[in-house]
Short mmCIF file of C-alpha atoms in Angstrom, two decimals:
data_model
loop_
_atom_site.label_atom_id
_atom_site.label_comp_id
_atom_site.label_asym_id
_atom_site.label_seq_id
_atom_site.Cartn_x
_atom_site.Cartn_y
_atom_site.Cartn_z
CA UNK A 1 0.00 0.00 0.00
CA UNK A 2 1.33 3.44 -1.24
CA UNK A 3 -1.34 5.56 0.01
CA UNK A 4 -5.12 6.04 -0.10
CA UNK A 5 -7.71 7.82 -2.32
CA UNK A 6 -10.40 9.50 -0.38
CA UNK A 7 -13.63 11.28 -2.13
CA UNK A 8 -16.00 14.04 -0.29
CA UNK A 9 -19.46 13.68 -1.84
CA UNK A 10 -22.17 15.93 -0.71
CA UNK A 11 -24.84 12.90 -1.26
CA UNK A 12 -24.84 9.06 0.15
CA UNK A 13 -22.17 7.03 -1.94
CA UNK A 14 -23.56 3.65 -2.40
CA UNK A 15 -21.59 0.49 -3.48
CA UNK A 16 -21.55 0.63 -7.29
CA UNK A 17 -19.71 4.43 -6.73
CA UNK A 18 -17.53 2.58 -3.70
CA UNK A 19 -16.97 -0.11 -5.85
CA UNK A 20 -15.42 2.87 -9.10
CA UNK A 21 -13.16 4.63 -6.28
CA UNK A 22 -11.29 1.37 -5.48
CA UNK A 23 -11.09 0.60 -9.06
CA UNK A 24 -9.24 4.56 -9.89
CA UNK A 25 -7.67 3.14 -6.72
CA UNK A 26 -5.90 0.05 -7.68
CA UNK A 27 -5.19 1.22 -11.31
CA UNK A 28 -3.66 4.55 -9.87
CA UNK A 29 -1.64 2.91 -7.75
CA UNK A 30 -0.35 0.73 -10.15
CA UNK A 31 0.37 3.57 -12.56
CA UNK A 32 2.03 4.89 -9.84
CA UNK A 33 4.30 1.84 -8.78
CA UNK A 34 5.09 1.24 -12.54
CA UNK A 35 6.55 5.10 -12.61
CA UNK A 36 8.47 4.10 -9.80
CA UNK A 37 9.57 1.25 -10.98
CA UNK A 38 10.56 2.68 -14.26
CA UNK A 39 12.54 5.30 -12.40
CA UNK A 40 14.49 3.16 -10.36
CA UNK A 41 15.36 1.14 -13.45
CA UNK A 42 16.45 4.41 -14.89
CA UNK A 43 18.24 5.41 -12.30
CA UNK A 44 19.97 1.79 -11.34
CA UNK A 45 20.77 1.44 -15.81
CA UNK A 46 22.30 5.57 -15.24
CA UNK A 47 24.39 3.73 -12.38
CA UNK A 48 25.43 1.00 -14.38
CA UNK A 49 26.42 3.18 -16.95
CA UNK A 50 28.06 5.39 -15.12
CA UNK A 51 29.84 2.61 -14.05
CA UNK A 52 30.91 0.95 -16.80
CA UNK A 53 32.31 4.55 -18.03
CA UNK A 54 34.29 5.48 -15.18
CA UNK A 55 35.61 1.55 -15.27
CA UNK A 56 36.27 2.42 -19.11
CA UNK A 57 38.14 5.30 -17.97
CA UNK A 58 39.92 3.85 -15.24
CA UNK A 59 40.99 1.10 -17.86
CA UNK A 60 42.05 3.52 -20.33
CA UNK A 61 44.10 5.36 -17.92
CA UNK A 62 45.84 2.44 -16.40
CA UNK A 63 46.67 1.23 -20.04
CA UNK A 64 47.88 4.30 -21.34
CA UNK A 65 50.05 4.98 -18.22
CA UNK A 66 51.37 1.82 -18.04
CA UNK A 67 52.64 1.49 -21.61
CA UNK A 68 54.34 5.33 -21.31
CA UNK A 69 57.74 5.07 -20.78
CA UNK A 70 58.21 8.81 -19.85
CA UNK A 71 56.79 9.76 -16.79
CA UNK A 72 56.14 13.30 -18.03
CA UNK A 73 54.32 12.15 -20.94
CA UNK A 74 51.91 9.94 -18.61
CA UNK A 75 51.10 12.70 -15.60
CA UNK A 76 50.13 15.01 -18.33
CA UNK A 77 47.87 12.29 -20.08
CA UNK A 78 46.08 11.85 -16.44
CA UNK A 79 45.83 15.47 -16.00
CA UNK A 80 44.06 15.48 -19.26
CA UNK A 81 41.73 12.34 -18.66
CA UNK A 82 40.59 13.99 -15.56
CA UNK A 83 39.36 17.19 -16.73
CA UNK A 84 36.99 15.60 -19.34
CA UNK A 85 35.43 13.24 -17.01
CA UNK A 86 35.30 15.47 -13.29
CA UNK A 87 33.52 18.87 -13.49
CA UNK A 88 36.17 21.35 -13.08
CA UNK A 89 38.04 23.92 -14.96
CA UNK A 90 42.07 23.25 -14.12
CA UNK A 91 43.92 20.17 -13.16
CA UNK A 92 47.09 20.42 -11.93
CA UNK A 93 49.41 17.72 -11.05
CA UNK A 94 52.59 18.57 -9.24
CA UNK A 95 55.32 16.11 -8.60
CA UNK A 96 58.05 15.94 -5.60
CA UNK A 97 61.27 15.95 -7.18
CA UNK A 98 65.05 16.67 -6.12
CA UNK A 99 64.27 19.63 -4.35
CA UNK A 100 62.90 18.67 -0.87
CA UNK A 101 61.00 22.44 -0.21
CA UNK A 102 59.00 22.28 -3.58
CA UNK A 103 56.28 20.06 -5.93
CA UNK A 104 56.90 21.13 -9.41
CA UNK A 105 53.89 21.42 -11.46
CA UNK A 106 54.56 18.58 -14.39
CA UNK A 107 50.85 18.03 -16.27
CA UNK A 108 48.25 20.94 -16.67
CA UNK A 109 45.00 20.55 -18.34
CA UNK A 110 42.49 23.85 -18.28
CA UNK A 111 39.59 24.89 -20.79
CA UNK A 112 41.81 27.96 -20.93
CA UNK A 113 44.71 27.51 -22.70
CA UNK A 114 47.03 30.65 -21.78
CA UNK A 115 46.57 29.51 -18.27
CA UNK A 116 47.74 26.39 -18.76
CA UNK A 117 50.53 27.36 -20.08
CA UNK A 118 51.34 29.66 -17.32
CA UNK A 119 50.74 27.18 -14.30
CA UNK A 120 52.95 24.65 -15.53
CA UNK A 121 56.65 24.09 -15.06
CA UNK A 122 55.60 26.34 -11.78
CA UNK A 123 57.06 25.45 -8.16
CA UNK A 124 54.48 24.65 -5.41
CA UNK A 125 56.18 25.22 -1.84
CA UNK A 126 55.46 22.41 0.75
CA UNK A 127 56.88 24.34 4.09
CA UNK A 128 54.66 26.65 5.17
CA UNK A 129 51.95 25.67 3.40
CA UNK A 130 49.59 24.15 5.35
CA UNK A 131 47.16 22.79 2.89
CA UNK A 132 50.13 21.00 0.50
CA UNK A 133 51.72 19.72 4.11
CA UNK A 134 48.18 18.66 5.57
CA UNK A 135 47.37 16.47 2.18
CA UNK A 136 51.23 14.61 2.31
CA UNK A 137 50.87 14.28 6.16
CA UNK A 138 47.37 12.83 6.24
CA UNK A 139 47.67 11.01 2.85
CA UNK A 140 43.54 12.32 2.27
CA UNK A 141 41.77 14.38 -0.14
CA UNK A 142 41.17 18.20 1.01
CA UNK A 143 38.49 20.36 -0.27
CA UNK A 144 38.59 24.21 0.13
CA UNK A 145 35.16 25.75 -1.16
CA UNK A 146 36.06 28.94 -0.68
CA UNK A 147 40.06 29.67 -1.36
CA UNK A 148 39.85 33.40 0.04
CA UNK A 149 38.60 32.92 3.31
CA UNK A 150 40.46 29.91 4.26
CA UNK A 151 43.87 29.44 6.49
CA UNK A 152 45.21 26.82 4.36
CA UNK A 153 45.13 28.36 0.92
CA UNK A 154 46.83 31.66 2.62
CA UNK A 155 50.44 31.16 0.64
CA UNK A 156 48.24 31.07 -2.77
CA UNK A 157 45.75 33.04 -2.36
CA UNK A 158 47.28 35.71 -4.77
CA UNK A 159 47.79 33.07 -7.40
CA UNK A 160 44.28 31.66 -7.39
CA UNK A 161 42.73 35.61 -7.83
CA UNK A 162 44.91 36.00 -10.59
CA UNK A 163 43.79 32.73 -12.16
CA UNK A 164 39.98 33.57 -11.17
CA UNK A 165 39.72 30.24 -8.99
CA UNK A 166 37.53 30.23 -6.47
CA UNK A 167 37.09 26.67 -4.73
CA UNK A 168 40.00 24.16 -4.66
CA UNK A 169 40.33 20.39 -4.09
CA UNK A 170 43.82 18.49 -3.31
CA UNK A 171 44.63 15.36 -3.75
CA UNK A 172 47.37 13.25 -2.60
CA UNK A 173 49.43 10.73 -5.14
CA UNK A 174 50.17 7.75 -2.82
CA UNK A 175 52.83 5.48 -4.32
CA UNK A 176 53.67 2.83 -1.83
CA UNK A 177 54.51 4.73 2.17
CA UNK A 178 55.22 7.78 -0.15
CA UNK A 179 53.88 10.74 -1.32
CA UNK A 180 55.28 11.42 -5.41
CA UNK A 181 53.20 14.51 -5.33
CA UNK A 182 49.52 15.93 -5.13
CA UNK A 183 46.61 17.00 -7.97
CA UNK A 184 44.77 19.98 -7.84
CA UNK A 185 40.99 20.43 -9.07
CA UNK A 186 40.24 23.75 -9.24
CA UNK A 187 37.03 25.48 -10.20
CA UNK A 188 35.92 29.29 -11.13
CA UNK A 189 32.18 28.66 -9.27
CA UNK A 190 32.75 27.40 -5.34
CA UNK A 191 28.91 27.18 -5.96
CA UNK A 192 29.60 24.54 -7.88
CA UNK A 193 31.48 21.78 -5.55
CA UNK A 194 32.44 18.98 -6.85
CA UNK A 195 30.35 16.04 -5.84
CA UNK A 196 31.50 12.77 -3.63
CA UNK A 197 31.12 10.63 -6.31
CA UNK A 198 33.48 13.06 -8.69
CA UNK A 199 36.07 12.94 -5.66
CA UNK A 200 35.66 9.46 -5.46
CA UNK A 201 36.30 9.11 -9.41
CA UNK A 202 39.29 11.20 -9.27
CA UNK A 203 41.19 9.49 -6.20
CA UNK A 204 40.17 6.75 -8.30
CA UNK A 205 42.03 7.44 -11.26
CA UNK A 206 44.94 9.17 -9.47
CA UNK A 207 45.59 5.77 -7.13
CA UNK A 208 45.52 4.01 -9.97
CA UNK A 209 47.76 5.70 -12.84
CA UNK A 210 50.26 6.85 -8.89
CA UNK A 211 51.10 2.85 -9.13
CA UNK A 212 52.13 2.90 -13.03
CA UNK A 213 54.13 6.21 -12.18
CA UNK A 214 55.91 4.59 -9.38
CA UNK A 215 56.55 2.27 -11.15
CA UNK A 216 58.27 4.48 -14.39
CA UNK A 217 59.66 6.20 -11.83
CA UNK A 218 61.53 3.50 -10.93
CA UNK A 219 62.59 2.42 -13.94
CA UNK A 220 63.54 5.85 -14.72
CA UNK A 221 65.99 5.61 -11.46
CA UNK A 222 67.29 2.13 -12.47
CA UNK A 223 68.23 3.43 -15.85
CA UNK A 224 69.73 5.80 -14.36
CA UNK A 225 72.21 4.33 -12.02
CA UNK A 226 73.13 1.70 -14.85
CA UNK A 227 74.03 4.90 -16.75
CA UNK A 228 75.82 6.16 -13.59
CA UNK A 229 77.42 2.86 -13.17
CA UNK A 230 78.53 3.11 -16.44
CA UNK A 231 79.83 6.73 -16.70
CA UNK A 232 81.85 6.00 -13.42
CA UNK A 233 83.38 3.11 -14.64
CA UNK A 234 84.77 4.92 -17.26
CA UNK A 235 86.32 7.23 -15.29
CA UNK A 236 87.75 5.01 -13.17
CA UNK A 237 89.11 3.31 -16.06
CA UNK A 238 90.73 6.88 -17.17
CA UNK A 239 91.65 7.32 -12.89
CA UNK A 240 93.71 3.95 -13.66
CA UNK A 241 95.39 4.91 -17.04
CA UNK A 242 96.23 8.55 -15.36
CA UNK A 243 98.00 6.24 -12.62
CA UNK A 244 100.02 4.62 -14.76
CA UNK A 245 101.15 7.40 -16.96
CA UNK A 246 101.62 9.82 -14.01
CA UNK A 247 103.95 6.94 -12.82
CA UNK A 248 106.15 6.76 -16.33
CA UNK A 249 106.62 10.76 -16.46
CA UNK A 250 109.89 11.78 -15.27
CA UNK A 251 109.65 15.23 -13.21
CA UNK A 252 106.82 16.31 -10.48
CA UNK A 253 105.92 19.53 -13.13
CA UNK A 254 105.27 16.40 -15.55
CA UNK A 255 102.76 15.23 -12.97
CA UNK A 256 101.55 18.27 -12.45
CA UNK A 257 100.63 18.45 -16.23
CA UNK A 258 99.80 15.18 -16.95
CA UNK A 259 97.03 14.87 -13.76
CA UNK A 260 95.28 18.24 -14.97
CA UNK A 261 94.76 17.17 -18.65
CA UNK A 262 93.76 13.36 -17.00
CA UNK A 263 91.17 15.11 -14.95
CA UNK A 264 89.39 17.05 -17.34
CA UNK A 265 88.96 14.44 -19.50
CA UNK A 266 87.51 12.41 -16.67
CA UNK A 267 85.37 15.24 -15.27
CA UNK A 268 84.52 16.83 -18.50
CA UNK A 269 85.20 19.75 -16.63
CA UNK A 270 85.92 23.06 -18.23
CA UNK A 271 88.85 24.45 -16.02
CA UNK A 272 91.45 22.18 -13.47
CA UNK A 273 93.83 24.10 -12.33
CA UNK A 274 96.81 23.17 -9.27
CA UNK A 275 98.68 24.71 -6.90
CA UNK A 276 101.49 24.40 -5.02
CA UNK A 277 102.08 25.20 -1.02
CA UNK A 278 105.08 27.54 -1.05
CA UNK A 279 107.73 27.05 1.91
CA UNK A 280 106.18 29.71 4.00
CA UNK A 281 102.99 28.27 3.87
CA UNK A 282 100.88 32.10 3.45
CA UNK A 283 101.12 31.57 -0.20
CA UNK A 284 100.47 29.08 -3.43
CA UNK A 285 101.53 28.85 -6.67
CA UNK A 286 99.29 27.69 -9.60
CA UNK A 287 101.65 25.20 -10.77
CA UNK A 288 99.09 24.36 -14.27
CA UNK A 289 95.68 24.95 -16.08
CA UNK A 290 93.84 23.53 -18.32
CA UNK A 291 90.83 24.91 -19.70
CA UNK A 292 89.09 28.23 -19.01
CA UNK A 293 91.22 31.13 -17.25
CA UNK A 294 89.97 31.73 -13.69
CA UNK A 295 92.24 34.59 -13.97
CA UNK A 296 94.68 32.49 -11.92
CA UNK A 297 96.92 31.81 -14.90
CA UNK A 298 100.32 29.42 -14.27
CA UNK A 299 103.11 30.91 -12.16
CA UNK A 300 100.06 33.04 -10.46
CA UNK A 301 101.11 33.44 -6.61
CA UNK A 302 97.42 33.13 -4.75
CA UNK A 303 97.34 34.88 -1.03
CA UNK A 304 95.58 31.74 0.96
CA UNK A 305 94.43 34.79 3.36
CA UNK A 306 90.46 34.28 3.20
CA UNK A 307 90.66 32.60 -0.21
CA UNK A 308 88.56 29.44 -1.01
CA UNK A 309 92.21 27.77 -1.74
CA UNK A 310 93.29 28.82 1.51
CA UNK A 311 90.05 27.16 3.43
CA UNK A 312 90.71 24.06 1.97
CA UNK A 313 93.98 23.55 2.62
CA UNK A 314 93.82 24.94 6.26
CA UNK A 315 91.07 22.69 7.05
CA UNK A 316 92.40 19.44 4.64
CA UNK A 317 89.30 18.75 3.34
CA UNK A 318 87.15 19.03 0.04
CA UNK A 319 84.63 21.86 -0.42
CA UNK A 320 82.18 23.31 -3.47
CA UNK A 321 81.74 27.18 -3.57
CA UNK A 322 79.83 29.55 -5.97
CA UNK A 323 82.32 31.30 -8.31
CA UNK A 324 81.21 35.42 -7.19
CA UNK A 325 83.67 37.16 -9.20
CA UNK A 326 81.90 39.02 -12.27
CA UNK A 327 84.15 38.29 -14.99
CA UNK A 328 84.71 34.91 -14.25
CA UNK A 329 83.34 32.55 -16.68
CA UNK A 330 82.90 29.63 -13.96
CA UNK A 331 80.13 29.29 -12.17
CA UNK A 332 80.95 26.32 -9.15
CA UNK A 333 84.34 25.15 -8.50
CA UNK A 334 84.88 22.12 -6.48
CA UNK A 335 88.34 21.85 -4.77
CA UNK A 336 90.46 19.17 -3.04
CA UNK A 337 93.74 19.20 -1.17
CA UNK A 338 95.81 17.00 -1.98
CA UNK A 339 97.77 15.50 1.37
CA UNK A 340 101.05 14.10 2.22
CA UNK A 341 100.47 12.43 5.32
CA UNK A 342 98.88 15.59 7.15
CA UNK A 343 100.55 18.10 5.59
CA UNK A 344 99.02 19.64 2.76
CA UNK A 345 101.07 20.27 -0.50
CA UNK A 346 98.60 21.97 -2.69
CA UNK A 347 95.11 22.13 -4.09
CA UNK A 348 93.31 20.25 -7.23
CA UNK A 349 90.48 22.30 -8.39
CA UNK A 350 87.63 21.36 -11.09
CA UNK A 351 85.30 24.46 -12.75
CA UNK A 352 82.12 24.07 -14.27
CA UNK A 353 80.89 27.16 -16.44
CA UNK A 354 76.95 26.12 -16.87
CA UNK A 355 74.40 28.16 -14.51
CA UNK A 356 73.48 25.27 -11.90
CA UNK A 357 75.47 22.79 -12.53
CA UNK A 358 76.14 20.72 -9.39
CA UNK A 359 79.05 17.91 -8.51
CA UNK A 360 77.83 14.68 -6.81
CA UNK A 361 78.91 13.49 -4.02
CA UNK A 362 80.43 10.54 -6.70
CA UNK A 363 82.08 13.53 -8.52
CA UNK A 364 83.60 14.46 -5.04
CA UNK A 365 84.51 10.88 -4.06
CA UNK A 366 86.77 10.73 -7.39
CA UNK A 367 88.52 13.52 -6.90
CA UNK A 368 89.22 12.77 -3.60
CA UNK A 369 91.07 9.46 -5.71
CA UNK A 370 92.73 11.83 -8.15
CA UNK A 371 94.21 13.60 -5.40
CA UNK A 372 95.26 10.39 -3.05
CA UNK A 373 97.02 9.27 -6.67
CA UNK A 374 98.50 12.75 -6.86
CA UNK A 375 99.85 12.69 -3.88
CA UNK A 376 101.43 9.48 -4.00
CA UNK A 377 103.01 9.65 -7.12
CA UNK A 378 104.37 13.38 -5.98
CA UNK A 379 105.73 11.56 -2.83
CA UNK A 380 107.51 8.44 -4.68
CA UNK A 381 108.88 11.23 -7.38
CA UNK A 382 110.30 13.10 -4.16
CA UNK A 383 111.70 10.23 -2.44
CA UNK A 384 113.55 9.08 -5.55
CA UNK A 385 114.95 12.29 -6.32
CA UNK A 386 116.02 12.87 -2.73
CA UNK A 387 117.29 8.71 -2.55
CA UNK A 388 118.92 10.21 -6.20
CA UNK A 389 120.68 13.11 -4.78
CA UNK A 390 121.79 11.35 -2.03
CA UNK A 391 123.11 8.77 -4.62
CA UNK A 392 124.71 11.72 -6.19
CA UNK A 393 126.17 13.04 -3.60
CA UNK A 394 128.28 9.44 -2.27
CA UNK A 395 129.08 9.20 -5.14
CA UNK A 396 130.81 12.48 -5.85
CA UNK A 397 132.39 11.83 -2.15
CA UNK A 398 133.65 8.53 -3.34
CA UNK A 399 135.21 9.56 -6.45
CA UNK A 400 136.93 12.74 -4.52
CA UNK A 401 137.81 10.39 -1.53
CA UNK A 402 139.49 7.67 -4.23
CA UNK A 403 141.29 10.27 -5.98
CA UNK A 404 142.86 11.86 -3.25
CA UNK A 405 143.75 8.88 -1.65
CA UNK A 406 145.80 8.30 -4.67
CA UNK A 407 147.79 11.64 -3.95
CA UNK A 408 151.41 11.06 -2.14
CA UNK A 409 152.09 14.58 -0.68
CA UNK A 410 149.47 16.86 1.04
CA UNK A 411 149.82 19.48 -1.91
CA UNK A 412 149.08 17.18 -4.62
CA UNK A 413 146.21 15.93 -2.14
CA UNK A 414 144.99 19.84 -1.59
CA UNK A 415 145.10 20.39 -5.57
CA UNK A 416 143.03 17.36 -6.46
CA UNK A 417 140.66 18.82 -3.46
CA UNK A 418 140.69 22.08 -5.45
CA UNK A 419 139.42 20.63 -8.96
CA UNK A 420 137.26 18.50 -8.28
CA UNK A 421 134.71 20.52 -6.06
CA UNK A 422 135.25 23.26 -8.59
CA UNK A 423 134.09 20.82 -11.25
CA UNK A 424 131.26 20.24 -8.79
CA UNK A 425 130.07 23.52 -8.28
CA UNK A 426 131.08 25.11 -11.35
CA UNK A 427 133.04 27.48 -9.66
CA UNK A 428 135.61 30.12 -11.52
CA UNK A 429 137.73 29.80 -8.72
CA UNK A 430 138.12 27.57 -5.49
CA UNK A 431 140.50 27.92 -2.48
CA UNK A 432 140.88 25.86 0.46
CA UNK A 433 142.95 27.53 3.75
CA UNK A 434 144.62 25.63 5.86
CA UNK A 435 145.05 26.32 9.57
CA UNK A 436 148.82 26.61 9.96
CA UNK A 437 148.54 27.67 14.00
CA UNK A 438 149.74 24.90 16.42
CA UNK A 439 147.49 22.33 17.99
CA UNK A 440 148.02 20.66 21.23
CA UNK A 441 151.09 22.33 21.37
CA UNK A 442 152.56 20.94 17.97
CA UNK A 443 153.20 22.33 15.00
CA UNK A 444 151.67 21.14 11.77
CA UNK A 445 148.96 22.01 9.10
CA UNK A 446 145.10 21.60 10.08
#
């Protein structure tokens, strides 16, 4: 029973007119039923079809983002997807790369072109603002309907006036424990909310296509450390042929020379320069470049008096610093002492000319090995020449010792004497003096 069908009659209603009510009755109730009935089945086939499109969708979007092997090309294609099927008028889908403090806006889709184009490649900041930091932290959707008078849309506030936005939705992009980044639905009318069911849709799709991005992403990071892997191998294939060539040259300015050309090959840096520790120890000499001028040619004395060269070797140990000086053509220079024991002996330097470019912490390890090999070689080149000198020097006071032994009267032996250091030291003229005063109370020659 639905209801009930009463009639007011101003005269007696007898059973035949009883009888035509319950009729109109039944049959309207029927009607009535059958309208129901046909609604529901409406509604329940709009379900289903609903549905089957958003599982259409959600199949399309999993395919397509699982067969993209660029992750840029795949965030963008999501962006898109969402933006014809959820009732909004921007998506924006930022992604947490190398920089800790910022999501970078990768994919944009918006009915309005030009502002596309101006949202993305922009930088989202995740300190201080709370709504970006309360969607990572809480891993759930947050809805702002009305962006201007709400504490956690503060920090862009000015950016969605410009862009005419007036309600905003956030969503996160779970991948595993982690957060890769959030997607923002944003919308002109914040009389105009987006429904549970469009939320719904859209975590939907994001959780899905978040999986195939994790999982491009990494690929992406194995590709890159086999290329990594690679690259360093080759360098430490050139470390190893430097060794051995630094180990054939004859003199330490050969080293010098030889380790400078080595290393920018390795490094395919644009300026190595290295210095020398002078005896004093307030001063260094650029011993060799290669590369761009610093304005620190060769033979250039450097003040280590507040000078980057002067930090490192005071402290023995390897630093980066921005290049500040106007007119030089470097940009980051990454230096290295290079160590003899604990004594420092000079400096290794590497220059890089691009805007931004950065050394690894691999780029620092190696040059930390270019230097140890430096160093060693240096110290076997100076031990050999000192063991040579000393070589040098018996044997000059053998030969002199033998030939004066061979003498029979003390003139003979002071002539002999005479000659042969002059032949030693080049000298024009030598004279030896003899102390002819008496010793222990007898007379003689000392």
């Amino acid at each position: 029973e639905i209801g009930e069908l009463a009639v007011r009659a101003t005269k007696t209603i007898d059973n035949e007119s009883a009888n035509l009510v319950k009729t109109v009755a039944e049959r309207l109730g029927a009607h009535i039923e059958n309208l129901r009935l046909t609604e529901q089945t409406e509604y329940a086939l709009a379900q289903a079809q609903r549905q089957s499109n958003e599982l259409a969708a959600i199949n399309h979007v999993v395919t397509i983002t699982s067969q993209t092997p660029n992750i840029q090309e795949g965030i963008q294609f999501l962006a898109d997807e969402i933006l014809k099927t959820v009732n909004v008028d921007q998506v924006g889908i930022a992604i947490h790369q190398s920089d800790d403090d910022f999501l970078t806006v990768l994919g944009v889709a918006d009915k309005d072109l030009d502002r596309a184009a101006q949202a993305k490649g922009s930088k989202i900041p995740i300190k201080g603002n709370k709504l970006t930091q309360q969607v990572i932290e809480t891993r759930q959707t947050v809805i702002v309907q009305d962006v201007f008078n709400s504490p956690l849309t503060e920090p862009v506030k000015d950016l969605m006036a410009a862009n005419g936005f007036e309600s905003l939705a956030v969503i996160p992009m779970p991948a595993g424990d982690e957060i890769i980044g959030t997607v923002g639905l944003a919308s002109v009318n914040k009389n105009n909310p987006l429904s549970e069911d469009q939320i719904r849709f859209a975590e939907t799709l994001i959780f899905q296509a978040s999986t195939s991005f994790a999982n491009i992403r990494l690929v992406e990071q194995l590709s890159e450390f086999l290329e990594e892997t690679e690259q360093q191998a080759q360098r430490l294939a050139l470390l190893n042929q430097t060794s051995a060539e630094l180990n054939r040259v004859a003199t330490v300015q050969e080293v010098y020379e030889t380790t400078a050309k080595q290393t920018a090959d390795i490094f395919e840096a644009d300026h190595v320069s290295l210095t020398r520790v002078l005896e004093a120890g307030q001063m260094a000499e650029v011993v060799f470049v290669t590369g761009l001028n610093n304005n620190m040619p060769t033979g250039y004395l450097i003040n280590l008096d507040n000078n980057p060269i002067g930090q490192v070797i005071k402290e023995n140990r390897l630093h980066i610093f921005p290049v500040e000086q106007e007119n030089n053509p470097l940009k980051t220079v990454m230096i290295a002492p290079i160590s003899i024991g604990n004594t420092v002996i000079g400096t290794i330097t590497l220059g890089k000319k691009l805007d931004g470019a950065k050394f690894t912490t691999t780029d620092e390890n190696l040059l930390l090995q270019v230097a140890s090999t430096l160093s060693s070689v240096i110290e076997n080149k100076q031990l050999l020449a000192e063991t040579q000198r000393r070589a040098e020097k018996e044997r000059l006071i053998n030969g002199i010792t033998q030939k004066i032994q061979g003498t029979v009267t003390v003139e003979s032996a002071l002539q002999i004497a005479i000659e042969e250091l002059g032949k030693v030291f080049q000298a024009p003229y030598t004279q030896i003096e003899l102390n002819t005063q008496p010793t222990n109370g007898q007379n003689g020659q000392q």
